Coordinates of C-alpha atoms in Angstrom, one line a residue:
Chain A
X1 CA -32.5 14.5 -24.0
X2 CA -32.2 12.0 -27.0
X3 CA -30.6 9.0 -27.6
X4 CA -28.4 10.7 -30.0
X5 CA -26.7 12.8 -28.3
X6 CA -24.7 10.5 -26.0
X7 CA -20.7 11.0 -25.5
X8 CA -17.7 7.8 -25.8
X9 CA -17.6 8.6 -21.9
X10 CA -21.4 8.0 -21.2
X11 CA -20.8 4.6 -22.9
X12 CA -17.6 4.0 -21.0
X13 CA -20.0 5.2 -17.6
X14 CA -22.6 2.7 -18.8
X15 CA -19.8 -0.1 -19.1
X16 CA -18.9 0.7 -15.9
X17 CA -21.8 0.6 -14.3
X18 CA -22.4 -3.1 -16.3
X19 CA -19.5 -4.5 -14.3
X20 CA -21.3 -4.5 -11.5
X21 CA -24.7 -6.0 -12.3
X22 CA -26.3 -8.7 -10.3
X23 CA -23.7 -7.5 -7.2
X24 CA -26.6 -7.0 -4.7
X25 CA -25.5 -5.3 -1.4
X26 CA -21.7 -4.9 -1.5
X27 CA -19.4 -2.5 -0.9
X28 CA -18.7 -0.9 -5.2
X29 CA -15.7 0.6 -4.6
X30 CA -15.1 2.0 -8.4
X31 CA -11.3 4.2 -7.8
X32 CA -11.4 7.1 -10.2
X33 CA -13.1 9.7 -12.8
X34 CA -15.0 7.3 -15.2
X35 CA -15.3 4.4 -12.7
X36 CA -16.8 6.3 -9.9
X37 CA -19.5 7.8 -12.1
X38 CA -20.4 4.3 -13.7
X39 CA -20.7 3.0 -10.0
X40 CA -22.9 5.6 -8.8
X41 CA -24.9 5.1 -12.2
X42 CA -25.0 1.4 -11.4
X43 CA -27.1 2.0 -8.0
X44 CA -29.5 4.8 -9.3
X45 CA -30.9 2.4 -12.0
X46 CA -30.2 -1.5 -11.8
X47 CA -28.1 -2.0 -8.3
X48 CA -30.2 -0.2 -5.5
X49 CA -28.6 -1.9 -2.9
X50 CA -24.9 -1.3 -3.6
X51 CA -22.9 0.7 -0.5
X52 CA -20.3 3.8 -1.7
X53 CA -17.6 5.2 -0.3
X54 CA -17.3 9.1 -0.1
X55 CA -13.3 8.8 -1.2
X56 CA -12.6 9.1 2.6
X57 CA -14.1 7.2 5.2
X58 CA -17.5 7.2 4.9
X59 CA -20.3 5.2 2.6
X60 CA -23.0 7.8 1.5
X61 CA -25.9 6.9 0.1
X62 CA -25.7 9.9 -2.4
X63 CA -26.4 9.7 -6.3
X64 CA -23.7 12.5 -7.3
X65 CA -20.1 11.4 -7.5
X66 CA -18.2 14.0 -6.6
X67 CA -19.8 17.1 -5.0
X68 CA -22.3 17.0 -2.4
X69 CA -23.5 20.3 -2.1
X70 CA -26.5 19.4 0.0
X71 CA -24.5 17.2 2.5
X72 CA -23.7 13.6 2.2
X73 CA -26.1 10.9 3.4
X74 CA -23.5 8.6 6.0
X75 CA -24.6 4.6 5.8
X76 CA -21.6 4.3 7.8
X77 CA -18.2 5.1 8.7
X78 CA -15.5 3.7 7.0
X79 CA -11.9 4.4 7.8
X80 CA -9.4 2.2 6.1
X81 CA -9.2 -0.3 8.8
X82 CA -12.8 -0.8 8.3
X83 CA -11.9 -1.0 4.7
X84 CA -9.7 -4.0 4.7
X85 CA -12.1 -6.3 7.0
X86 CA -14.7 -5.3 4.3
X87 CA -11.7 -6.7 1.5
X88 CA -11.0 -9.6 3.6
X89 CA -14.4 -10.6 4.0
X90 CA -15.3 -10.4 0.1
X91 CA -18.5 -8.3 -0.1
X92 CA -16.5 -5.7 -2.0
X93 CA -16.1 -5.5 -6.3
X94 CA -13.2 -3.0 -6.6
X95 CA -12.5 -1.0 -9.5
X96 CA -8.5 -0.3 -10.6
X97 CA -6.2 1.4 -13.2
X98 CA -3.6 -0.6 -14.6
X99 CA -0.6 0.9 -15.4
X100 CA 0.0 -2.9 -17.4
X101 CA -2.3 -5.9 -17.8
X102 CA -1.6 -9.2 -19.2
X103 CA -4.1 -11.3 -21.1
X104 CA -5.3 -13.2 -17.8
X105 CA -5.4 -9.9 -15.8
X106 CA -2.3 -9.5 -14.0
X107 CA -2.0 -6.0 -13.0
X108 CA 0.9 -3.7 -12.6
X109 CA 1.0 -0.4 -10.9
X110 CA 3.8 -0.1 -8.9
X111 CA 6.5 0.3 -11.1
X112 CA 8.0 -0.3 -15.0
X113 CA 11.9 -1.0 -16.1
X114 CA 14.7 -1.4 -14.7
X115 CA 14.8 -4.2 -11.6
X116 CA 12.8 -4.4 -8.8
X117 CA 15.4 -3.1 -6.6
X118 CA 16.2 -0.2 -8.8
X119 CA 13.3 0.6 -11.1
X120 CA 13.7 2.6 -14.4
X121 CA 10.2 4.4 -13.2
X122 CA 8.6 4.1 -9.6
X123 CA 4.9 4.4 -9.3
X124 CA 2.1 3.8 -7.0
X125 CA 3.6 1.2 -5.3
X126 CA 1.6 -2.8 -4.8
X127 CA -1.2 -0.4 -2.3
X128 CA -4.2 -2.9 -1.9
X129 CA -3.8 -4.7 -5.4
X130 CA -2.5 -7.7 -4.1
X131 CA -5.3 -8.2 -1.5
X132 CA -8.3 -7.0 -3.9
X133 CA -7.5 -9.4 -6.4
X134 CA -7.5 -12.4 -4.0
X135 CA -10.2 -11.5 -1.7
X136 CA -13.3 -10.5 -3.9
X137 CA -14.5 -9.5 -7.6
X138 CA -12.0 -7.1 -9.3
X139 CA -12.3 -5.2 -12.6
X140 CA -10.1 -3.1 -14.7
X141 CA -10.8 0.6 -16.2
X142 CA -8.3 1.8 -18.9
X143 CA -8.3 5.4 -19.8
X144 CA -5.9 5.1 -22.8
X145 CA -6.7 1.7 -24.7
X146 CA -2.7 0.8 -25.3
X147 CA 0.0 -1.6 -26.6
X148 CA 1.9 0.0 -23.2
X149 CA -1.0 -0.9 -20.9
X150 CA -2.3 -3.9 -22.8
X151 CA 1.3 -6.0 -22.8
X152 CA 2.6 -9.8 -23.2
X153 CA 4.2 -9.5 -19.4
X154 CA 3.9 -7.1 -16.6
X155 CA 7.1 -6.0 -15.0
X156 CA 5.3 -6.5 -11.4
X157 CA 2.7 -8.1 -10.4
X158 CA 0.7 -6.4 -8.2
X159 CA -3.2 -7.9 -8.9
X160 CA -3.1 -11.7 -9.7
X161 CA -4.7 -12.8 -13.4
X162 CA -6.3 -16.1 -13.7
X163 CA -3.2 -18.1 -14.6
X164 CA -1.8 -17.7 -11.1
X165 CA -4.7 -17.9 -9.5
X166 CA -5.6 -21.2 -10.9
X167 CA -2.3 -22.5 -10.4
X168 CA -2.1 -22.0 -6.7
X169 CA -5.3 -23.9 -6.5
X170 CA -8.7 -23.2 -4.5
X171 CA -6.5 -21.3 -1.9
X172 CA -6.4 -18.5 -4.5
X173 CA -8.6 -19.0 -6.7
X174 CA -11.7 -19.6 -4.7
X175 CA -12.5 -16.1 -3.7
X176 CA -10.6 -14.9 -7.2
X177 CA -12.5 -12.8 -10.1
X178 CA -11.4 -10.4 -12.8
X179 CA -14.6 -9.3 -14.2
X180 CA -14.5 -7.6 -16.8
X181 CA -11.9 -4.2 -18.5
X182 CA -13.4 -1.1 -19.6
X183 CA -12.0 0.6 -22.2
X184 CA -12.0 3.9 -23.7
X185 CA -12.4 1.4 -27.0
X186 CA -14.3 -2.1 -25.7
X187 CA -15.7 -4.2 -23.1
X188 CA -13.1 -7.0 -21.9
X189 CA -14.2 -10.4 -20.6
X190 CA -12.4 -13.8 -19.6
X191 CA -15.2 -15.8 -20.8
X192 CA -12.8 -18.5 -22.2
X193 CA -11.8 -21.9 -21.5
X194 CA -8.8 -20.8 -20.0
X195 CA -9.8 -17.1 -18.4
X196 CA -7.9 -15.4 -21.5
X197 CA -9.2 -12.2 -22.7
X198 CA -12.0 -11.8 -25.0
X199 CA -13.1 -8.9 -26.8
X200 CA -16.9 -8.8 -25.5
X201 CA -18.4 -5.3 -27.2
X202 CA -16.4 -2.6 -29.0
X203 CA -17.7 1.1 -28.3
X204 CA -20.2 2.7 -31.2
X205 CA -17.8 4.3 -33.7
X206 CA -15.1 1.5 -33.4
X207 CA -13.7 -1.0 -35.0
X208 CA -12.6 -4.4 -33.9
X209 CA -9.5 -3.8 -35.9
X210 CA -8.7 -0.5 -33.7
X211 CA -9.0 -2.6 -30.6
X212 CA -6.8 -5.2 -32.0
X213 CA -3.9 -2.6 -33.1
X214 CA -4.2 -1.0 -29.6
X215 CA -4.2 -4.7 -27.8
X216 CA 0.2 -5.5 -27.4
X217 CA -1.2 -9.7 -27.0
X218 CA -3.7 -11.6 -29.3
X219 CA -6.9 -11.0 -27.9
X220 CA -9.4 -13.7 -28.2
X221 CA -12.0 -11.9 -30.5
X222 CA -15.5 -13.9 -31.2
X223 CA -16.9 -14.1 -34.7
X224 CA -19.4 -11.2 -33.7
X225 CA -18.4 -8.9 -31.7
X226 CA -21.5 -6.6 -30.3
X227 CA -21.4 -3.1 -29.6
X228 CA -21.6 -2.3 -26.2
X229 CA -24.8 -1.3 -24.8
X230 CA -26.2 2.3 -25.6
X231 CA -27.0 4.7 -22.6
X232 CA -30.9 4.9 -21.8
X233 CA -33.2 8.1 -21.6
X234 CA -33.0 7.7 -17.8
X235 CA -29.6 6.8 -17.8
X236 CA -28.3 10.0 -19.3
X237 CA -30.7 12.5 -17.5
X238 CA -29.1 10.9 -14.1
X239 CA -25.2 11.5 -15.9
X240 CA -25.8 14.7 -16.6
X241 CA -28.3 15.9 -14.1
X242 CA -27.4 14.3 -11.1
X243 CA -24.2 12.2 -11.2
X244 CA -22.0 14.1 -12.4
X245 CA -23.5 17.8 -14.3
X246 CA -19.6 19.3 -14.4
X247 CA -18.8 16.3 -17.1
X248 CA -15.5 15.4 -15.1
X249 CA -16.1 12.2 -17.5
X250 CA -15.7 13.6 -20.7
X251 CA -12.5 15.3 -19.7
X252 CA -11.5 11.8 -18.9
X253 CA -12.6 10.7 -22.3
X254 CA -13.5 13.0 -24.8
X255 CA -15.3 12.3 -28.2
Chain B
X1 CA 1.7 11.0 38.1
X2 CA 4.2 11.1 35.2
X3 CA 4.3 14.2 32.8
X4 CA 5.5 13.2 29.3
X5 CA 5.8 16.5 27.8
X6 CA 9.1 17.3 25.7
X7 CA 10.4 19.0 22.8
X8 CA 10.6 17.4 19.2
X9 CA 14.7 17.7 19.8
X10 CA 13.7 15.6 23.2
X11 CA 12.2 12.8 21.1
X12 CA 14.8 13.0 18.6
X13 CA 17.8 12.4 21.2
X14 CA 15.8 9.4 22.3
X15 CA 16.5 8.1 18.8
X16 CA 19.6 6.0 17.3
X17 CA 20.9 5.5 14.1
X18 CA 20.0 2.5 12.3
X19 CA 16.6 2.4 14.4
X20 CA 13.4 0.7 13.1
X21 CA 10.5 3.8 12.7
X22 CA 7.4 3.8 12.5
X23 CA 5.6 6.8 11.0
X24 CA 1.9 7.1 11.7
X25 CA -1.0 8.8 9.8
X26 CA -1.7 8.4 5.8
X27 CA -0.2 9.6 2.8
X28 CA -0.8 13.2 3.4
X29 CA -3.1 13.2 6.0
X30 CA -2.2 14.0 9.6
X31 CA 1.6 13.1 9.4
X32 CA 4.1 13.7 12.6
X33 CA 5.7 16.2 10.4
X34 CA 7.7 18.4 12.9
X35 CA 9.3 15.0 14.5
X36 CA 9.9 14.4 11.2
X37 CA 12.1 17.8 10.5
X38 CA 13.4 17.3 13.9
X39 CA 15.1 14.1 12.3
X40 CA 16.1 15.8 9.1
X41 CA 17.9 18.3 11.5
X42 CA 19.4 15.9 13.3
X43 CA 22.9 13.5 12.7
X44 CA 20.4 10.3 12.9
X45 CA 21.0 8.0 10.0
X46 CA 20.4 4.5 8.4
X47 CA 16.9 4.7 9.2
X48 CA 14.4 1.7 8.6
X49 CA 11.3 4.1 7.7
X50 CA 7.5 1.9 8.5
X51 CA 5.2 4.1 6.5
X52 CA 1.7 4.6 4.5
X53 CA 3.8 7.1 3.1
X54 CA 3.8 10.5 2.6
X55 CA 5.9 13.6 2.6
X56 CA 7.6 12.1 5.6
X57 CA 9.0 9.1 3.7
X58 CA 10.0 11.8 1.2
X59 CA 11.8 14.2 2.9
X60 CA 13.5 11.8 4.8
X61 CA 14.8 10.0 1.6
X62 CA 15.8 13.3 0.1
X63 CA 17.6 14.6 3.4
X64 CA 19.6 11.3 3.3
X65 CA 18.2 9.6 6.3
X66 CA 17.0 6.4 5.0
X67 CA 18.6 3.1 4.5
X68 CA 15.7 1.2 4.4
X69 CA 11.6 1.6 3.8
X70 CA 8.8 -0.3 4.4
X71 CA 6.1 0.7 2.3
X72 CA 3.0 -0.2 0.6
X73 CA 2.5 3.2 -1.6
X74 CA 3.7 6.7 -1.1
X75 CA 1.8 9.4 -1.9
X76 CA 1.0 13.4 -1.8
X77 CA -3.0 12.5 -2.4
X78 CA -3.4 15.6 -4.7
X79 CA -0.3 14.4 -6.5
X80 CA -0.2 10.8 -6.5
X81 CA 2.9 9.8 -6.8
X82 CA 5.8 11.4 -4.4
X83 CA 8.8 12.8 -6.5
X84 CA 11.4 12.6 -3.3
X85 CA 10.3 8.8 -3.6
X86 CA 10.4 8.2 -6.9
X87 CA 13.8 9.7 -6.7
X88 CA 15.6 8.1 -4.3
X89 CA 14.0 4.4 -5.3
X90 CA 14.9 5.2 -9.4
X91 CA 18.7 6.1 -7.8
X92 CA 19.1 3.0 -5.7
X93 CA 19.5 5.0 -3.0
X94 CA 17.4 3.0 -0.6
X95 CA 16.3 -0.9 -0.2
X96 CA 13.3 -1.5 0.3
X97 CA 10.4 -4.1 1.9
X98 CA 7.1 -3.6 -0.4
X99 CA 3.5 -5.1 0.9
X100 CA 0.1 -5.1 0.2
X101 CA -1.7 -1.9 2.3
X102 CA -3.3 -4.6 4.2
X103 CA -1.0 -7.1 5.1
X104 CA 0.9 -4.0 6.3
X105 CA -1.9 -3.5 9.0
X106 CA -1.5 -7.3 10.1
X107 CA 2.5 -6.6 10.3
X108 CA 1.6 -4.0 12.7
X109 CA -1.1 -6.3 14.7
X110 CA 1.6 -8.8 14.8
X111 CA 4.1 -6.8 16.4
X112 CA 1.6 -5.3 18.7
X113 CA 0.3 -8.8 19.9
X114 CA 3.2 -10.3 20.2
X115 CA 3.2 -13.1 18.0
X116 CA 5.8 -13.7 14.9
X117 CA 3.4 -13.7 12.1
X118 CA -0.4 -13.6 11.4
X119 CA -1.6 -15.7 8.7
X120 CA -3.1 -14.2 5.7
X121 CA -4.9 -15.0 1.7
X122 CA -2.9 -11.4 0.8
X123 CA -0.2 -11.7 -1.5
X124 CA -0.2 -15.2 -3.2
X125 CA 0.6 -15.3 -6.3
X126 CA 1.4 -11.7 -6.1
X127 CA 4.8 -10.7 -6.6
X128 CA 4.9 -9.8 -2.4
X129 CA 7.1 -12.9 -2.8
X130 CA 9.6 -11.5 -5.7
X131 CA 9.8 -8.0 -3.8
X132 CA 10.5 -9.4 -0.1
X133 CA 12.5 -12.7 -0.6
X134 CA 12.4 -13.5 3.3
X135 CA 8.6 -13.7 2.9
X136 CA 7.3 -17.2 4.1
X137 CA 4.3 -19.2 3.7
X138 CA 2.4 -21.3 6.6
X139 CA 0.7 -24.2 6.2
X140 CA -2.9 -24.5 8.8
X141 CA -3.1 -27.1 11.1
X142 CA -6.8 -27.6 10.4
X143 CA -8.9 -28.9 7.1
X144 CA -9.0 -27.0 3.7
X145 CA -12.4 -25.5 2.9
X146 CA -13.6 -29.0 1.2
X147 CA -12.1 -31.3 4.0
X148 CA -8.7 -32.0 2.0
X149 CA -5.3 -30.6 4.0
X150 CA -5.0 -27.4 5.1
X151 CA -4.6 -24.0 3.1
X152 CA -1.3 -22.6 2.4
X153 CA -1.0 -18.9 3.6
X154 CA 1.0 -16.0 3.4
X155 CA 2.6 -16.0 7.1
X156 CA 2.9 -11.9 7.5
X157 CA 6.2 -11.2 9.3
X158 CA 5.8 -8.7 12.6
X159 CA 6.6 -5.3 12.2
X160 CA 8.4 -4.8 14.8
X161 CA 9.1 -0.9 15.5
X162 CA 12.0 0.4 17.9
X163 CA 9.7 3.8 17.8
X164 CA 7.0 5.5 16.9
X165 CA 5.9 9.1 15.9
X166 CA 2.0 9.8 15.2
X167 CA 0.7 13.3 14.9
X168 CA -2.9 13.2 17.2
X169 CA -5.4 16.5 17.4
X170 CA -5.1 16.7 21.2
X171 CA -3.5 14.8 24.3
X172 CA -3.1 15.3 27.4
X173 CA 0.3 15.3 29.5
X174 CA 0.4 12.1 30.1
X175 CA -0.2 10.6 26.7
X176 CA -3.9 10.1 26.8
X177 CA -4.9 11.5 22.9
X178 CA -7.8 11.9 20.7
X179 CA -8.1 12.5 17.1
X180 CA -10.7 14.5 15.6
X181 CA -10.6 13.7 12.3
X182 CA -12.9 11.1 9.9
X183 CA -10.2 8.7 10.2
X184 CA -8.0 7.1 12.5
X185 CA -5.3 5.7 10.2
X186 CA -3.7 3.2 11.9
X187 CA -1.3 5.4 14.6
X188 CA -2.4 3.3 17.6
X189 CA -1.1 -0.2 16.4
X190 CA 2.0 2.0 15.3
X191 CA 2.7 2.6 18.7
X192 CA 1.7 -0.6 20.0
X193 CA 3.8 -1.9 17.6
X194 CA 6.8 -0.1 18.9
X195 CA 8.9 -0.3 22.0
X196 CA 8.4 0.7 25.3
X197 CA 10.3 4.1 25.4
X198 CA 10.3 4.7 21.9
X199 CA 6.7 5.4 21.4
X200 CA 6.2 9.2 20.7
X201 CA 2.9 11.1 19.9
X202 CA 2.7 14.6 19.1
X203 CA -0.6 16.8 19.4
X204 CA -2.2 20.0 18.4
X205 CA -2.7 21.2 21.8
X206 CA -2.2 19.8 24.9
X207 CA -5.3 20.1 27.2
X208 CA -6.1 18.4 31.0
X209 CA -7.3 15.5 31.0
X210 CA -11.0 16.5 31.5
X211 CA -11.6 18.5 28.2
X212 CA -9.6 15.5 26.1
X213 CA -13.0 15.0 24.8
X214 CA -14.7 18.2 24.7
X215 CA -14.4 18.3 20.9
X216 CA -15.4 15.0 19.5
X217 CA -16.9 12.0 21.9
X218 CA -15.7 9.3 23.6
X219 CA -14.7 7.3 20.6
X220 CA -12.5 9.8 19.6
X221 CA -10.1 8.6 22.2
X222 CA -8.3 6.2 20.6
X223 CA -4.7 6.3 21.8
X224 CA -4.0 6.1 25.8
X225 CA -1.3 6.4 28.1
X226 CA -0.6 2.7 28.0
X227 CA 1.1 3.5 24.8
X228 CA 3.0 6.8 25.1
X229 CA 6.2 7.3 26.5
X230 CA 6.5 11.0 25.2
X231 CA 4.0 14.1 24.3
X232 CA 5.1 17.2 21.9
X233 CA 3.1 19.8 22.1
X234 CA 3.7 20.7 18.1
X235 CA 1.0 23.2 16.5
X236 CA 0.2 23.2 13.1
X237 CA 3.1 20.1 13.6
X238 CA 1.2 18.0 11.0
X239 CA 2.0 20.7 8.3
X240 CA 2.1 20.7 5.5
X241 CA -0.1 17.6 5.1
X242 CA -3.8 18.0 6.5
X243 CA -5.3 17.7 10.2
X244 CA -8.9 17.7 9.8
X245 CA -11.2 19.4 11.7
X246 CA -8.1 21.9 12.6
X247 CA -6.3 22.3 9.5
X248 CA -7.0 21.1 5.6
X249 CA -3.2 20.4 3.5
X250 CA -1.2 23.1 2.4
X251 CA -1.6 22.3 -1.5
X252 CA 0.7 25.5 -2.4
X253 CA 3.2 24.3 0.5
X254 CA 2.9 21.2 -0.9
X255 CA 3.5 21.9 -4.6
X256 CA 6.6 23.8 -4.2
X257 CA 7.8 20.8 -1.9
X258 CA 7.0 18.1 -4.5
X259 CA 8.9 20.9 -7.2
X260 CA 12.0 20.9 -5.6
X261 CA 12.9 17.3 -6.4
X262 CA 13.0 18.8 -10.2
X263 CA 16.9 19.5 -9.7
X264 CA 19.7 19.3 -7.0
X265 CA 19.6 22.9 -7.1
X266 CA 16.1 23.3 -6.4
X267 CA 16.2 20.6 -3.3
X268 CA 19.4 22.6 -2.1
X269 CA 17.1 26.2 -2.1
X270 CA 13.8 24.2 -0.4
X271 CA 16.0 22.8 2.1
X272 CA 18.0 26.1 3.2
X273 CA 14.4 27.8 3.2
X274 CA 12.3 25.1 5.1
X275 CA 14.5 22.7 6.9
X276 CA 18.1 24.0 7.4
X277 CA 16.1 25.7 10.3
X278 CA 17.3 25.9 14.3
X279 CA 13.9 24.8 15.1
X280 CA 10.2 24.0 14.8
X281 CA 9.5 27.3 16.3
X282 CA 11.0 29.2 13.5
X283 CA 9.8 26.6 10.9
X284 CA 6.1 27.6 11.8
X285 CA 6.7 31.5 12.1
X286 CA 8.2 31.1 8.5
X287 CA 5.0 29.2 7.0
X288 CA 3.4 31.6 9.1
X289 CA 4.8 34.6 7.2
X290 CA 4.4 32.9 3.9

């Protein structure tokens, strides 16, 4: 397989699998399509020693994301009481979907409009946002680069940005990180002065400008602006051999 | 010796308006749900609903029985987000108390030790705060990481249940119960949580003592006597959510379920089919028949 012939999701899996680089042996815990499949990509190359979760309560040492048609490989069981004393004690980098993020990463999913009591729409609910976000390394994947995901204020905050962490103090902010957002478009970071968002790679085949028009606050957007890094040889022979051979991902995100 | 068996009505008369509930299992995983029609058949109202919601929360919103619900997320699992949920929140129709999964768990360890609050790092600078105004912070008595005063914490308010209903794979008569599935949820701090007399556990099968653990192993026993006041024998009573190794969801059950909060019309015609029932008994030989 060539170079060449890579799709806008194998880039958005590489991405993924970026975020967690130089974790070492914690729990990736990646929550959906794209993100699980960038995880798993992460510890078949770069980050042997990550642990994964089966989606239930088990971590499997398996390479494919989704179907394990020879069995799963059990590390160790993991029900969701487990889960939050592996949250609490920070060896954990979780991946989320926002429904809306602000430019220092605070996260809604629970609901939009209307009043907190009475919501115009009700979604998810706060679910483990609130504890993620203070406990141990967090980072966003956006399906649908958007002014209605990428907005001024978030009508709930469910994950903390860095503004409120930083102005609680070390209580919040000691244990506090917002990595990095994957988009269907870019590569986010907070690697400014004041943890606002930067613009850290656009995807091959777009434009900074794109981003920008899709982006509802300024984004901080650097002189040069790379594009993000290219899937390997190896990297795509796992993606499409092993990881996930169905191409869930490129339903997710198609060219 | 003290046999706890009853019938779902049995639990149900045990149960007051304007109670406190607990609701064990997980979204749609191994929920109590025949107590849970038992309710809907019943005149109980003004519930306070304690959930890691599922169809339970919903059908209990959409058959009018909640004032109140204390919830983290509700969800189908193979459809995300519950319609009978969305509904009644979008309406108004019921108040709510909204908290992070996990400081959710240490409401339920609260109650269950006995203690007002456990201290927690979940939820500052979250909007926990916004969503549940009586929310306090506690201050520790002993030195901040770096020697200065002590951290500022989120103190998590008790949960405190006046009952319980968890759906378990098998028990015994007296309440002894294992579950045979990957996960335990968090059922036995729901009960522990809960009152003594109020806390009610139903079970696939009923079974002596001796062969409790005949199909999983000694850690599978996670719920004992100590926390039981009544046992339903209720078959298939988790349906239509799943109750692994016995039965996976209903997804077509489900489906048609999460389709009747479409329209009032298509709630009235899922109701008159599925819950406007005499009993469990008939419930089951219906889905049976399906």
């Amino acid at each position: 397989m060539s170079v060449e012939s890579f799709a806008r999701a194998d880039v958005c899996a590489v991405a993924i699998a970026e975020t967690f680089r130089g974790d070492g042996e914690i729990l990736a815990n990646p929550i959906g399509t794209i993100p699980m499949v960038g995880g798993r990509l992460a510890r078949a190359t770069f980050e042997p020693d990550l642990m994964m979760t089966d989606g239930e309560a088990a971590l499997i040492a398996n390479d494919e994301a989704f179907e394990w048609p020879d069995g799963k490989v059990l590390e160790a069981w993991n029900p969701y009481r487990r889960m939050f004393d592996i949250v609490w004690s920070g060896r954990r980098h979780v991946i989320m979907s926002p429904t809306q993020i602000d430019r220092y990463g605070n996260m809604n999913f629970a609901a939009i409009g209307g009043d907190l009591a009475q919501p115009k729409v009700q979604l998810l609910g706060l679910r483990g946002a609130p504890g993620n976000t203070i406990c141990h390394p967090t980072s966003y994947w956006v399906g649908n680069h958007n002014a209605k995901t990428f907005v001024e204020q978030v009508d709930v905050v469910c994950g903390i940005g860095y503004d409120r962490a930083a102005a609680l103090g070390p209580v919040a902010s000691r244990f506090h990180e917002i990595r990095r957002v994957v988009t269907n478009l870019c590569v986010i970071d907070f690697d400014t002065a004041d943890h606002r968002m930067r613009l850290r790679s656009v995807h091959p085949g777009v434009a900074v400008g794109e981003v920008v028009e899709a982006t509802g606050f300024e984004l901080v957007v650097p002189d040069e602006v790379p594009v993000s890094r290219l899937p390997t040889d190896e990297e795509l022979r796992l993606l499409y051999e092993v990881i996930d051979p169905t191409n869930l991902r490129g339903k997710e995100v198609p060219d | 010796m003290a046999d706890k068996r009853m019938s779902e009505d049995d639990v149900v008369a045990r149960l007051r308006s304007g109670m406190t509930i607990g609701i064990g299992g997980w979204g749609s995983r191994r929920k109590p749900m025949s107590l849970v029609r038992a309710i809907v058949r019943s005149e109980l109202r003004d519930l306070t609903v304690v959930s890691y919601g599922g169809p339970d929360v919903g059908l209990l919103c959409a058959a009018g029985k909640v004032r109140k619900l204390v919830f983290a997320f509700v969800s189908l699992d193979s459809i995300p987000l519950e319609p009978h949920f969305r509904k009644a929140r979008q309406s108004g129709q019921v108040t709510t108390e909204e908290y992070d999964e996990g400081q959710f768990l240490l409401g339920l360890q609260a109650a269950a030790w006995r203690v007002p609050f456990l201290p927690t790092r979940v939820g500052l600078g979250s909007d926990v705060f916004r969503l549940d105004p009586s929310l306090r912070t506690v201050t520790s008595p002993y030195p901040g990481p770096d020697g200065g005063p002590g951290e500022e914490l989120v103190a998590m308010p008790a949960l405190e249940l006046d009952a319980a209903l968890v759906h378990y794979n098998r028990a015994d008569e007296r309440g002894n119960a294992a579950y045979l599935g990957p996960d335990p949820y968090f059922d036995d701090l729901m009960l522990e949580a809960a009152a003594t007399g109020g806390r009610f556990l139903s079970a696939e099968r009923i079974v002596p003592t001796a062969e409790l653990a005949a199909d999983g192993c000694r850690h599978s026993l996670k719920v004992s006597r100590l926390m039981v006041d009544g046992v339903v024998e209720a078959r298939n009573g988790a349906h239509p959510t799943s109750c692994v190794p016995d039965y996976e969801r209903d997804e077509a059950f489900q489906k048609e379920y999460a389709g009747s909060a479409r329209t009032d019309e298509a709630w009235a015609e899922f109701s008159a089919a599925w819950l406007e029932l005499p009993d469990e008994a008939t419930y089951q030989r219906k889905v049976a028949a399906r």
